[in-house]
Tab-separated table of C-alpha atoms and ligand atoms in Angstrom:
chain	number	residue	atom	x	y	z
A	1003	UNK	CA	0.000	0.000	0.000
A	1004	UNK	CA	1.406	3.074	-1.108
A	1005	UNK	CA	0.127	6.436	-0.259
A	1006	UNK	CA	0.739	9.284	-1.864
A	1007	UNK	CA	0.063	12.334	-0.350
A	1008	UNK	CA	-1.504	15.937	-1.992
A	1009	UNK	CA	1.570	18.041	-0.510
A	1010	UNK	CA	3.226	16.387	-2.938
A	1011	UNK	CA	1.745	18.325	-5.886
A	1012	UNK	CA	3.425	17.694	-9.238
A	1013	UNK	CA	5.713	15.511	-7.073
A	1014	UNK	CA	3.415	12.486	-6.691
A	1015	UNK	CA	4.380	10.830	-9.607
A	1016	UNK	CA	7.630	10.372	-8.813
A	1017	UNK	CA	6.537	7.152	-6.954
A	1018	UNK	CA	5.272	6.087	-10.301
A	1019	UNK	CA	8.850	4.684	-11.802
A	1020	UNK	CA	9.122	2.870	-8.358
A	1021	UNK	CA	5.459	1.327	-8.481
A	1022	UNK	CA	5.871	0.106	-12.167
A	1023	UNK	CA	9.280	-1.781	-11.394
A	1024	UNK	CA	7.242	-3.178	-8.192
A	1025	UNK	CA	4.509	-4.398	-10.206
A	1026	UNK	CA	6.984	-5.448	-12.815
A	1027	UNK	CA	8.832	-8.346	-10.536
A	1028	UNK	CA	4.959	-9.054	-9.357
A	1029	UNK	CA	3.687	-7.482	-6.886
A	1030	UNK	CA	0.333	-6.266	-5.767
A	1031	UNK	CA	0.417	-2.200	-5.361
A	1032	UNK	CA	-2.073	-0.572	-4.472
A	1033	UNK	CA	-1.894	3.446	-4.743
A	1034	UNK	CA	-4.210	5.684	-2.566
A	1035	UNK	CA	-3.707	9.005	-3.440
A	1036	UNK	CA	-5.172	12.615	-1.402
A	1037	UNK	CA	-5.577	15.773	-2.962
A	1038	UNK	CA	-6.920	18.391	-0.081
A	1039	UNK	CA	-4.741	21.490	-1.801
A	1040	UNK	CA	-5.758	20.690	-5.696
A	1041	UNK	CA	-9.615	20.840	-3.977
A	1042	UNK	CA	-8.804	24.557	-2.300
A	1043	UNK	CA	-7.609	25.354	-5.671
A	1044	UNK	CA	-10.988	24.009	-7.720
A	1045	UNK	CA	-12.705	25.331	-4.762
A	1046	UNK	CA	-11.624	28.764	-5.126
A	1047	UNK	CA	-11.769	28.473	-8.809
A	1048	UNK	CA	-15.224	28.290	-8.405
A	1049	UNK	CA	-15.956	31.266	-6.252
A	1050	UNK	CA	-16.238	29.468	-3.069
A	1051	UNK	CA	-12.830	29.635	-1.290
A	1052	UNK	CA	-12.335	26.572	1.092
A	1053	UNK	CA	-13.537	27.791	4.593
A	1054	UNK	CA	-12.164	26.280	8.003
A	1055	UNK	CA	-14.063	25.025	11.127
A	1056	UNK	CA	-11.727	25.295	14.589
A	1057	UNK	CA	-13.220	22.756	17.130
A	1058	UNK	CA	-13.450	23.161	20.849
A	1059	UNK	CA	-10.761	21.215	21.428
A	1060	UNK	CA	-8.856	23.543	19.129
A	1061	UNK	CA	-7.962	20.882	16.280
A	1062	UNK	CA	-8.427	22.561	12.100
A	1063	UNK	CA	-10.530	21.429	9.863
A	1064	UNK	CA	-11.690	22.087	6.776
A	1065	UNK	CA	-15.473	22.589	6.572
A	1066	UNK	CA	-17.163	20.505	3.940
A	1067	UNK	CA	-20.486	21.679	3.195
A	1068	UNK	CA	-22.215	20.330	-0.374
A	1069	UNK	CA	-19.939	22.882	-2.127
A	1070	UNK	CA	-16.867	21.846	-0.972
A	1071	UNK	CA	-17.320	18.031	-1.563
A	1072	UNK	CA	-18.326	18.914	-4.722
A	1073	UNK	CA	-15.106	20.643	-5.249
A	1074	UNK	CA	-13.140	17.682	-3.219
A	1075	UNK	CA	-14.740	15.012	-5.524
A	1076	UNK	CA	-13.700	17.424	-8.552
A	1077	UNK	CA	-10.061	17.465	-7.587
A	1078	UNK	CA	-9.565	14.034	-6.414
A	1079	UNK	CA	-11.149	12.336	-9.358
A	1080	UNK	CA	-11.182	14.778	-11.678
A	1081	UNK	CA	-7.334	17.086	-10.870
A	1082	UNK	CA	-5.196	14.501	-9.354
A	1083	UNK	CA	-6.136	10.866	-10.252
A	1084	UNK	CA	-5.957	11.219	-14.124
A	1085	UNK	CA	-2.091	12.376	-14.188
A	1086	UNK	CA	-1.321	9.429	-11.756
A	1087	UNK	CA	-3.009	6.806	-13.575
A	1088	UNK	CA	-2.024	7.674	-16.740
A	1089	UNK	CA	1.593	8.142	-15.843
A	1090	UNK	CA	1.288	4.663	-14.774
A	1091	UNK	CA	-0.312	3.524	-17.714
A	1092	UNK	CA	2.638	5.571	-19.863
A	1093	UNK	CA	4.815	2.910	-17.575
A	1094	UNK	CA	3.372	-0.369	-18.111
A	1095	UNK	CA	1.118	-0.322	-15.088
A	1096	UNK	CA	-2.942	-1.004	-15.943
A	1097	UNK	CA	-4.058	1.123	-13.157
A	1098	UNK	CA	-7.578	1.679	-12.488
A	1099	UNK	CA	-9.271	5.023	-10.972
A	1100	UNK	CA	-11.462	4.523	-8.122
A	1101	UNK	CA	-12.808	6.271	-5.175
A	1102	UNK	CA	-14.121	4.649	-1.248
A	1103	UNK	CA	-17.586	5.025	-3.136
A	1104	UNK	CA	-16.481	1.992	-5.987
A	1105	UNK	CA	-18.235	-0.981	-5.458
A	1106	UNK	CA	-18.749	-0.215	-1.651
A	1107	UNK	CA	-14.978	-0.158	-0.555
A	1108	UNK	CA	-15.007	2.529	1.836
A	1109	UNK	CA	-17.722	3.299	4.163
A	1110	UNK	CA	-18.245	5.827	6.022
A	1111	UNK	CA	-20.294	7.640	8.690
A	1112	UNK	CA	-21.175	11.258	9.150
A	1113	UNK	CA	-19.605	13.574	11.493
A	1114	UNK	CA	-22.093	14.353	14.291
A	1115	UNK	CA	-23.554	18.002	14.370
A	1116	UNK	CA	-20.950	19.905	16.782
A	1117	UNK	CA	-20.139	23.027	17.709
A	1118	UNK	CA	-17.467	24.973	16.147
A	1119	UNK	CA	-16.297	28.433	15.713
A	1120	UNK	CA	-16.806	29.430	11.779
A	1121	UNK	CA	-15.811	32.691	10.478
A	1122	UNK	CA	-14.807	33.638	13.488
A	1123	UNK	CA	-18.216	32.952	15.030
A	1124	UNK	CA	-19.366	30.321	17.259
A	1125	UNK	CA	-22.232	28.117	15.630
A	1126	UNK	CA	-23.425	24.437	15.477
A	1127	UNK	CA	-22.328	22.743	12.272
A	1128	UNK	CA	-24.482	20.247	11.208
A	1129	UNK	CA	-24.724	20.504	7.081
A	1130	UNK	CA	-20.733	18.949	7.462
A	1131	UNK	CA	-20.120	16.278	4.789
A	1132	UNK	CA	-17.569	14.526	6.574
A	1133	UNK	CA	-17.109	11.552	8.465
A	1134	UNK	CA	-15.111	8.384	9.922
A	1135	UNK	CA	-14.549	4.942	8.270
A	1136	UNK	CA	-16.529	2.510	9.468
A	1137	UNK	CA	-15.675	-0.291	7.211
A	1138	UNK	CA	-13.678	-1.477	3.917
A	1139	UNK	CA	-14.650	-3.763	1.557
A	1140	UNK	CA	-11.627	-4.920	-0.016
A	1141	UNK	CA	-13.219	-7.106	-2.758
A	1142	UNK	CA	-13.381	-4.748	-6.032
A	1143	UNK	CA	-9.832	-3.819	-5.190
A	1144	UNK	CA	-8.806	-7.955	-4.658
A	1145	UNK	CA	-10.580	-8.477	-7.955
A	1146	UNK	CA	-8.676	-6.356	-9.479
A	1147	UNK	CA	-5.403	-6.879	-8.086
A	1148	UNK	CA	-6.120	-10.542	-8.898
A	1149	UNK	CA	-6.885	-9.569	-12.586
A	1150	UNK	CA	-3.218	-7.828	-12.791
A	1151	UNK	CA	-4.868	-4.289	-12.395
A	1152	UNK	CA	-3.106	-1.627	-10.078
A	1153	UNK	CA	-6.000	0.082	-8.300
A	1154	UNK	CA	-5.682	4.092	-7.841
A	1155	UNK	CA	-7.796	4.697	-4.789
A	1156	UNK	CA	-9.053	8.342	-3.088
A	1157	UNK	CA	-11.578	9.464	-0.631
A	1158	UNK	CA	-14.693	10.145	-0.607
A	1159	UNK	CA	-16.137	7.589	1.103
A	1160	UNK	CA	-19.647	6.485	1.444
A	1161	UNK	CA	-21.989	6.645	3.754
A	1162	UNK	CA	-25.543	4.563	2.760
A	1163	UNK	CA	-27.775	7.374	4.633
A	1164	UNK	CA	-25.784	10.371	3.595
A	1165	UNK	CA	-24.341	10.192	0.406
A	1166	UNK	CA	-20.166	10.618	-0.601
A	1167	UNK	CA	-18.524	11.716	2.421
A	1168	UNK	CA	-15.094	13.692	3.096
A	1169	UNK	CA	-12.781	11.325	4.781
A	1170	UNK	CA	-8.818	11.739	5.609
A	1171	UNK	CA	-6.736	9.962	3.074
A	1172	UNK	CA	-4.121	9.196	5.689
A	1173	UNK	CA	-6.721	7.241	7.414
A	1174	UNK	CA	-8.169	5.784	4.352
A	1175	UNK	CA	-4.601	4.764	3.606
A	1176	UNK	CA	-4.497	2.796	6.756
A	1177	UNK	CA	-7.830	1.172	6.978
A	1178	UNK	CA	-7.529	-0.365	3.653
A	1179	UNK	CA	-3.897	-1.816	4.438
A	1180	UNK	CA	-5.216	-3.647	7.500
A	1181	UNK	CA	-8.058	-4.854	5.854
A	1182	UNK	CA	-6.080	-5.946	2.287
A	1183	UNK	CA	-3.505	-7.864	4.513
A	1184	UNK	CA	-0.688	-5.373	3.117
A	1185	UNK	CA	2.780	-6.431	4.289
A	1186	UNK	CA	3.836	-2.517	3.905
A	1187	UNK	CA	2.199	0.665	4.212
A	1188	UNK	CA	4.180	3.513	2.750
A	1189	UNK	CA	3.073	6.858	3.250
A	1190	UNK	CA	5.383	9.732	1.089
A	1191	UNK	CA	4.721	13.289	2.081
A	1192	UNK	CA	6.665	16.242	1.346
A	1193	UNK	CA	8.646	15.985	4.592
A	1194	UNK	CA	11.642	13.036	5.156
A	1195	UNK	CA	9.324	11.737	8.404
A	1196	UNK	CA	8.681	12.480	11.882
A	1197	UNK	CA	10.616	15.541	12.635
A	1198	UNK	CA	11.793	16.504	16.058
A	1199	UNK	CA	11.794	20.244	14.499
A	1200	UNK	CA	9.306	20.752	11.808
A	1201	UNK	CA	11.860	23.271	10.601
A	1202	UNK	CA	14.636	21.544	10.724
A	1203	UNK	CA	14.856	18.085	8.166
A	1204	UNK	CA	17.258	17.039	9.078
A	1205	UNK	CA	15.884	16.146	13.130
A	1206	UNK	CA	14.425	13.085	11.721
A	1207	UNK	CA	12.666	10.701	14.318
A	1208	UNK	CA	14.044	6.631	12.840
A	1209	UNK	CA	11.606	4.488	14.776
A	1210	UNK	CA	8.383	5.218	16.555
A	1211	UNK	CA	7.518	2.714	19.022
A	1212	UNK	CA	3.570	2.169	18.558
A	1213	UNK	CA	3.564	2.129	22.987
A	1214	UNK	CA	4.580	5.102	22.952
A	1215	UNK	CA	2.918	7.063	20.135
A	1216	UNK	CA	1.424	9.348	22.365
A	1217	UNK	CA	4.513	10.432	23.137
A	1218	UNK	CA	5.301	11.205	19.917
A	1219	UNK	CA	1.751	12.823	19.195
A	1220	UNK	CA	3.088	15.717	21.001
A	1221	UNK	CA	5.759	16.348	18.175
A	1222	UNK	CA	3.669	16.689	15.388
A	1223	UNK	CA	1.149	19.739	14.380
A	1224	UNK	CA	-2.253	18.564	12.983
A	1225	UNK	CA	-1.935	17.330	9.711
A	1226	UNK	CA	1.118	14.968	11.090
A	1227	UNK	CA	-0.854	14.159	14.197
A	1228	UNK	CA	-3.620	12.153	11.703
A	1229	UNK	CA	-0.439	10.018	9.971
A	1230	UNK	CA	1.047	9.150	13.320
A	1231	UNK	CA	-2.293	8.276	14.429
A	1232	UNK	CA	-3.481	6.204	11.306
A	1233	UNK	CA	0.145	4.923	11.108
A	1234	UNK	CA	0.490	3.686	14.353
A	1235	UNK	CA	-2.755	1.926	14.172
A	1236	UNK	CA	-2.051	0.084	10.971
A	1237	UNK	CA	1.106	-1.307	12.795
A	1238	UNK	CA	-1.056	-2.127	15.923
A	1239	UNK	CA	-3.787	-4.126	13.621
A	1240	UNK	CA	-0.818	-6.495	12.025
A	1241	UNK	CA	0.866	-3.892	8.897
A	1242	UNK	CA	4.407	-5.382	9.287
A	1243	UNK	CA	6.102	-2.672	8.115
A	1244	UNK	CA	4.851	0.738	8.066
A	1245	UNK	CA	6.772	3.785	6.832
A	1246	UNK	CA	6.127	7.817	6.936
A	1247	UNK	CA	9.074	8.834	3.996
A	1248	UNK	CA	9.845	11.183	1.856
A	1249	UNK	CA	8.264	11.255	-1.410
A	1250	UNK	CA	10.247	14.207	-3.352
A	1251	UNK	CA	12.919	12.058	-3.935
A	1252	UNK	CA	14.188	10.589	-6.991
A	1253	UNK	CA	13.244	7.145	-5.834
A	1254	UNK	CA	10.637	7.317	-3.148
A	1255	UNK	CA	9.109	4.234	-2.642
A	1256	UNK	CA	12.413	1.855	-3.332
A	1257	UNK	CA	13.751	4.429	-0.318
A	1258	UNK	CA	11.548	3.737	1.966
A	1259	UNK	CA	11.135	0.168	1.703
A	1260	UNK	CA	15.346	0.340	2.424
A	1261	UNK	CA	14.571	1.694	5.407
A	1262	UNK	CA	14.215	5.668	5.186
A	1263	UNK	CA	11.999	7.599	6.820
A	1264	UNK	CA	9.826	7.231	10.324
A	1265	UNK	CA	9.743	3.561	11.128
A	1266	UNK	CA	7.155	2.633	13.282
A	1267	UNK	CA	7.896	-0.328	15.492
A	1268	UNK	CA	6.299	-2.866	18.405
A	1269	UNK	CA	3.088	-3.680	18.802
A	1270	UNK	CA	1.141	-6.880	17.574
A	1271	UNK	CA	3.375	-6.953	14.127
B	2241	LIG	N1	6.705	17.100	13.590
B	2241	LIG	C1	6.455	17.171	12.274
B	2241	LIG	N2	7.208	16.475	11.397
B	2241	LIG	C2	6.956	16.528	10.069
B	2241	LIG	N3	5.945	17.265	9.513
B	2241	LIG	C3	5.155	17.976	10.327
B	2241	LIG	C4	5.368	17.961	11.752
B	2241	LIG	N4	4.411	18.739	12.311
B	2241	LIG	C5	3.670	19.230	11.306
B	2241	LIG	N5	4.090	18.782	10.100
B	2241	LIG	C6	3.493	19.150	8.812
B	2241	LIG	O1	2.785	18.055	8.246
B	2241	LIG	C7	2.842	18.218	6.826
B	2241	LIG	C8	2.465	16.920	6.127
B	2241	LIG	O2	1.065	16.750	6.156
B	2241	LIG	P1	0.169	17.148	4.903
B	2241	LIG	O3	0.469	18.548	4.493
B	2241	LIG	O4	-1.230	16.792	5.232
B	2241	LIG	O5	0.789	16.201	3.773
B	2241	LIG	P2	0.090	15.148	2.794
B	2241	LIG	O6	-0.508	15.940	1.686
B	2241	LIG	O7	1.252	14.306	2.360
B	2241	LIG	O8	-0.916	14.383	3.590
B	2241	LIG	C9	4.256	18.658	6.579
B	2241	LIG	O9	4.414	19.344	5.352
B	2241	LIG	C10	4.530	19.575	7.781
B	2241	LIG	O10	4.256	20.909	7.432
B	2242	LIG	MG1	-2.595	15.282	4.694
């Protein structure tokens, strides 16, 4: 399981050279891919700049209202997906674009109405389009692995009472390693790992020890905080070897699987 991430930008298909030679000597890839900065752009392309919701216990989000999954789903399927799948395809690889929605992989369920501050105003948010997974389905993306296709997976996910729902692609990421049986997760971002010093790349953290990820928590600012998380928990569910690494490398994935990056270690695995 590779994940790319949307820091990446143009970046995220430099993992592309690496997943064709992968899939080459047979193996199974599987590519989930995010996109949260290509949907601000569509988003404000539209008129409707992305908008952020600060919750009581202080964490960031952004707020998805119909709008802004509309422009999500635009520039996950429709921005970033294409150029990685046919980069792929330019490589040898048959990928396949999918989303959580595909044949029920991903579902989902809605975030519950909460209050917020929004605009600088307090309020109760309850038109959010957001969510957390509940469960995967892995079988479309088996049957396809099993038919020599390299799946190309993104939020949203689906929730049967809602509709398409805004989940984190870190998450997603995670959630579908544990449930495909993945021997690696590998999750490139545009950062070499854990950093002691978000400023400073070169205070790389080697190993995380999954007891002690709380620990750890404490290190990273929000949008870290959801790969430790998600990371950790993929270890702790039986991912034997999962990897936060650099993806703006020359050879990203082949990097990582030698052993750069945050390591994270212990646990069940
Ligand atoms: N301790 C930390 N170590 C590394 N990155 C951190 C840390 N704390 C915060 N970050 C931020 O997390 C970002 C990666 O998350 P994100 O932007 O969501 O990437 P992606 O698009 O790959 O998911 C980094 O670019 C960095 O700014
Ligand atoms: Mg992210």
């Amino acid at each position: 399981m590779i994940k790319v991430g949307g820091s990446l930008g143009d970046d995220m298909s430099r993992a592309c050279a690496d997943i064709a030679a992968l899939v080459g000597q047979g193996s199974s890839v599987v590519v989930v891919h995010g996109g949260g900065a290509e949907s601000d752009r569509v988003a404000r392309e539209l008129g409707r700049p992305p908008r952020y919701l600060t919750a009581r216990d202080g964490r960031r989000s952004r707020y998805t209202d119909a709008a802004a999954l509309d422009a999500l789903t635009l520039g996950m399927l429709g921005r970033v997906k294409p150029p990685l799948v046919v980069e792929l395809l330019r490589l040898g690889v048959r990928a396949v674009g999918l989303s959580g929605v595909d044949g029920g992989l991903v579902t989902a369920r809605r975030t519950p109405p909460a209050r917020v501050v929004l605009d600088g105003e307090p309020r109760v948010v309850r038109d959010d389009l957001s969510g957390r997974i509940t469960s995967v389905d892995p079988h479309l993306v088996r049957t396809l692995l099993a038919g020599g296709y390299t799946p190309v997976v993104s939020p949203p996910a689906l929730d049967p009472e809602v509709g398409p729902l805004n989940v984190d692609a870190d998450r997603f990421a995670a959630r579908l390693a544990v449930a495909l049986d993945a021997d690696w997760l590998i999750v490139l971002s545009n950062v070499p790992g854990l950093l002691r010093d978000p400023d400073d790349p070169s205070s790389l953290v080697a190993e995380v020890p999954c007891d002690d990820l709380t620990a750890h928590l404490e290190l990273a600012g929000g949008r870290m905080k959801v790969k430790l998380r998600s990371a950790g928990e993929a270890r702790l569910a039986g991912v034997p070897h999962v990897v936060l690494a650099d993806g703006r490398g020359p050879s990203p994935v082949l990097a990582a699987r030698a052993g750069t990056g945050t390591t994270f270690v212990g646990g069940a695995a």
